[in-house]
Every structure is written in structure tokens, then in C-alpha cells.
Coordinates of C-alpha atoms in Angstrom, one line a residue:
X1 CA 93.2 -3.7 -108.4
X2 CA 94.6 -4.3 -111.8
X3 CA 96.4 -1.8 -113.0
X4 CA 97.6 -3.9 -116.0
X5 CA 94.1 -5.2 -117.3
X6 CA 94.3 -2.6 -120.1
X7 CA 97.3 -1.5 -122.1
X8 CA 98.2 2.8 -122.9
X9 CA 97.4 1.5 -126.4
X10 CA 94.4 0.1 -125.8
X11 CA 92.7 2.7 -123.7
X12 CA 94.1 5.5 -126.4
X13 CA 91.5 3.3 -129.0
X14 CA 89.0 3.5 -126.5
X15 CA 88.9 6.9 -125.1
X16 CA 89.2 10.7 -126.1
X17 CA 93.2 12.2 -125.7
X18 CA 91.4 13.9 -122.7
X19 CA 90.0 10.8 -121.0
X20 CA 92.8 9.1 -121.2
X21 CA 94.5 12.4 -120.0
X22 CA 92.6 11.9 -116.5
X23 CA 91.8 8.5 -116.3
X24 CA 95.5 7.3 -116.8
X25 CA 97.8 10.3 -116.3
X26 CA 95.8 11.8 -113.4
X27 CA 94.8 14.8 -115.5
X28 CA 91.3 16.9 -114.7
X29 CA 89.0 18.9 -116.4
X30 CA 88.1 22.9 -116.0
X31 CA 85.7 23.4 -113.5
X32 CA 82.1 23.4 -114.5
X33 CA 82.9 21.9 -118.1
X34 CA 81.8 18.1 -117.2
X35 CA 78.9 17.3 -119.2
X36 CA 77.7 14.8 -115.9
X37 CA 78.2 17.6 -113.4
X38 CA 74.2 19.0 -113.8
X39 CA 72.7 15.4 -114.4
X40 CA 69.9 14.6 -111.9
X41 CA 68.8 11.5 -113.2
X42 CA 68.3 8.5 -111.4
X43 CA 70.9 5.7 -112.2
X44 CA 74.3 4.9 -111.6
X45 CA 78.0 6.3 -112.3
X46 CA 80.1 3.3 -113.8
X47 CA 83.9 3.6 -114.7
X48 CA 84.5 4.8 -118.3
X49 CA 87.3 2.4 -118.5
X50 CA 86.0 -0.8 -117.4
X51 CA 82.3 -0.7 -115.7
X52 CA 83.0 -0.9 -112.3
X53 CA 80.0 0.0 -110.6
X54 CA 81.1 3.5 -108.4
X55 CA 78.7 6.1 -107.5
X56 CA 74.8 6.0 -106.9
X57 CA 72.5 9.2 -107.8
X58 CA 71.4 9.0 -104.8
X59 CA 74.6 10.3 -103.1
X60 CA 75.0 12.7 -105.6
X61 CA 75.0 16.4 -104.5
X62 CA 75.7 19.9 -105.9
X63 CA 78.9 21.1 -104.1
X64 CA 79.5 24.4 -105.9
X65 CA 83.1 22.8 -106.7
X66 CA 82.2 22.5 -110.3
X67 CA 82.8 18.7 -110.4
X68 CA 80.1 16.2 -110.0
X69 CA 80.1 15.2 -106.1
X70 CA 79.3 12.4 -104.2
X71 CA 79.1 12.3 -100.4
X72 CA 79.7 8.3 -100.4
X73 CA 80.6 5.2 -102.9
X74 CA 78.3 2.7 -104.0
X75 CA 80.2 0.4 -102.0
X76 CA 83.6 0.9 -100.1
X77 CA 85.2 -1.5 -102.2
X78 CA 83.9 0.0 -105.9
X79 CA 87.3 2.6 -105.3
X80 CA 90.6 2.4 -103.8
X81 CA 91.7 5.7 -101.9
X82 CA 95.4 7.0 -101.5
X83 CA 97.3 9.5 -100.5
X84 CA 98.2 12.5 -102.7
X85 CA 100.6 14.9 -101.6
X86 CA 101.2 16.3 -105.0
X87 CA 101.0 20.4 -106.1
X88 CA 101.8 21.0 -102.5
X89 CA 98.6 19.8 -100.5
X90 CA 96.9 16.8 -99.0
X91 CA 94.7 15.1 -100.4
X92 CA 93.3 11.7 -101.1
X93 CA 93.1 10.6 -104.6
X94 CA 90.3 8.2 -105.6
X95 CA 91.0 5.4 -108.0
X96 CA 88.8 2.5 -109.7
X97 CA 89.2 -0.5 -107.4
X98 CA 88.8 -2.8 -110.3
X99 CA 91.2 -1.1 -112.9
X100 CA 93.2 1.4 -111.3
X101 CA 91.9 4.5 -113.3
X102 CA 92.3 7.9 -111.7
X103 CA 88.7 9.4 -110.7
X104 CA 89.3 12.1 -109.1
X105 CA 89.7 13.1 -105.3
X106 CA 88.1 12.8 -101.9
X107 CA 87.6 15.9 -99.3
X108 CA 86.2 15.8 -96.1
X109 CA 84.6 19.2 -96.1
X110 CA 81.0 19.0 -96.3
X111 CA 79.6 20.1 -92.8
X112 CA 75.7 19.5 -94.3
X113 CA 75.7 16.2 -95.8
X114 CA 75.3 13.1 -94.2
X115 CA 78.9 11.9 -94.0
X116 CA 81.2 14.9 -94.4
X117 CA 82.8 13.7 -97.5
X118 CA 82.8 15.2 -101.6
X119 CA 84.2 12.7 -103.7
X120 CA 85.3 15.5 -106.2
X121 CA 85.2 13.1 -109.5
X122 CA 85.5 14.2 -113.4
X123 CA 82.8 13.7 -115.4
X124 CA 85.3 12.3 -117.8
X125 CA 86.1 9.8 -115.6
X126 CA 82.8 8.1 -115.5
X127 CA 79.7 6.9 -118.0
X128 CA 76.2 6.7 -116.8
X129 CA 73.4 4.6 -116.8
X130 CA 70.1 5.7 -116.3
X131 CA 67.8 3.4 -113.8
X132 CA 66.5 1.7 -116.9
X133 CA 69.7 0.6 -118.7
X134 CA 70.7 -2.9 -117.9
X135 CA 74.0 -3.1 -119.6
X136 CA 76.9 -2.5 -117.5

């Protein structure tokens, strides 16, 4: 993970005040205000910061949290999990393996998906590209 790939300058040029809010300072958007939370079309979720292949459609689900959910990564190397004590809980905060970008955070509270896990991720956190799109 390379935390240094990009500078605080640099990602300020490149992203909203409020993606760099989550992305860098570990921010998050109000509940049901992502604009990839109701998006059921086939492709993939990329990091807004540097591409890195994260989340498939296919493991996207509708968890009533109010953040677009995924019950598993496109591959367990695409992130980089670690422990979040913060605001007085335990959690697990999930990170872009490739840059180091905060995504969002990973439960293991889903009884009725196939492996028990919501990665809770911002919408801000992530672009998309449709099945079609070839760019990264």
C-alpha cells in the first residue's frame, strides 16, 4: 500500500472538499445521500482515487444501512482491512490496498447473505464502470 503515491495537494485538485474529506481524512457521508447507493447496474466499483479494481455488482446488496454494501471484495487483495476502535466501537475500517484511501468499513452482520459480511462503503469513495467501459 502506498500511502504516499498522491500528495494532500494533489488529491484536493482532483476531488470534491467532501471526497477528499472521506477518502483521506476518514470522513462519511449522511446515510442514504450516495448517488451509487441505488445503482443496479452491472460493472464494477473502482477507487475514485487511483482505479484499483474493488467491488463487483455482483456482490452488491441492499442492506437498509443507507451505504452501498457489498458482502465480499473483488479480490482479497483489492483492500486492506484494519482495526478501528475509534467513536467508542469496534470496527474494521476498509482501505484501498493500492493507495491507502479510506472506503469505508466492514461488519459481519449479515445472517442472509452468502458470507456474513457488509462492506459498508461511501459512494464518494468509489467511481463506477458499467460492464461496457474499458477504461480503468
Amino acid at each position: 500500500m502506498d500511502n504516499t503515491k498522491y500528495t494532500d495537494d494533489e488529491l484536493k485538485k482532483k476531488l470534491s472538499d467532501k471526497e477528499f474529506e472521506i477518502l483521506r481524512k476518514k470522513g462519511t457521508k449522511a446515510p442514504f445521500s450516495g448517488d451509487l447507493l441505488y445503482n443496479k447496474s452491472t460493472g464494477k466499483y473502482v477507487c475514485k482515487v487511483c482505479g484499483n479494481e474493488l467491488f463487483s455488482s455482483d456482490t452488491k446488496f441492499d442492506s437498509g444501512s443507507g451505504w452501498p454494501s457489498f458482502f465480499a471484495t473483488k479480490a482479497p487483495s483489492s483492500v486492506k482491512l484494519i482495526p478501528d476502535n475509534s467513536l467508542g466501537m469496534k470496527r474494521t475500517e476498509v482501505v484501498c490496498a493500492n493507495c491507502g484511501s479510506h472506503l469505508g468499513h466492514l461488519f459481519h452482520d449479515v445472517p442472509d447473505q452468502r458470507t456474513g459480511d457488509r462492506f459498508c462503503i461511501n459512494s464518494a469513495a468509489l467511481n463506477f464502470k458499467s460492464e461496457g467501459d474499458k477504461s480503468k
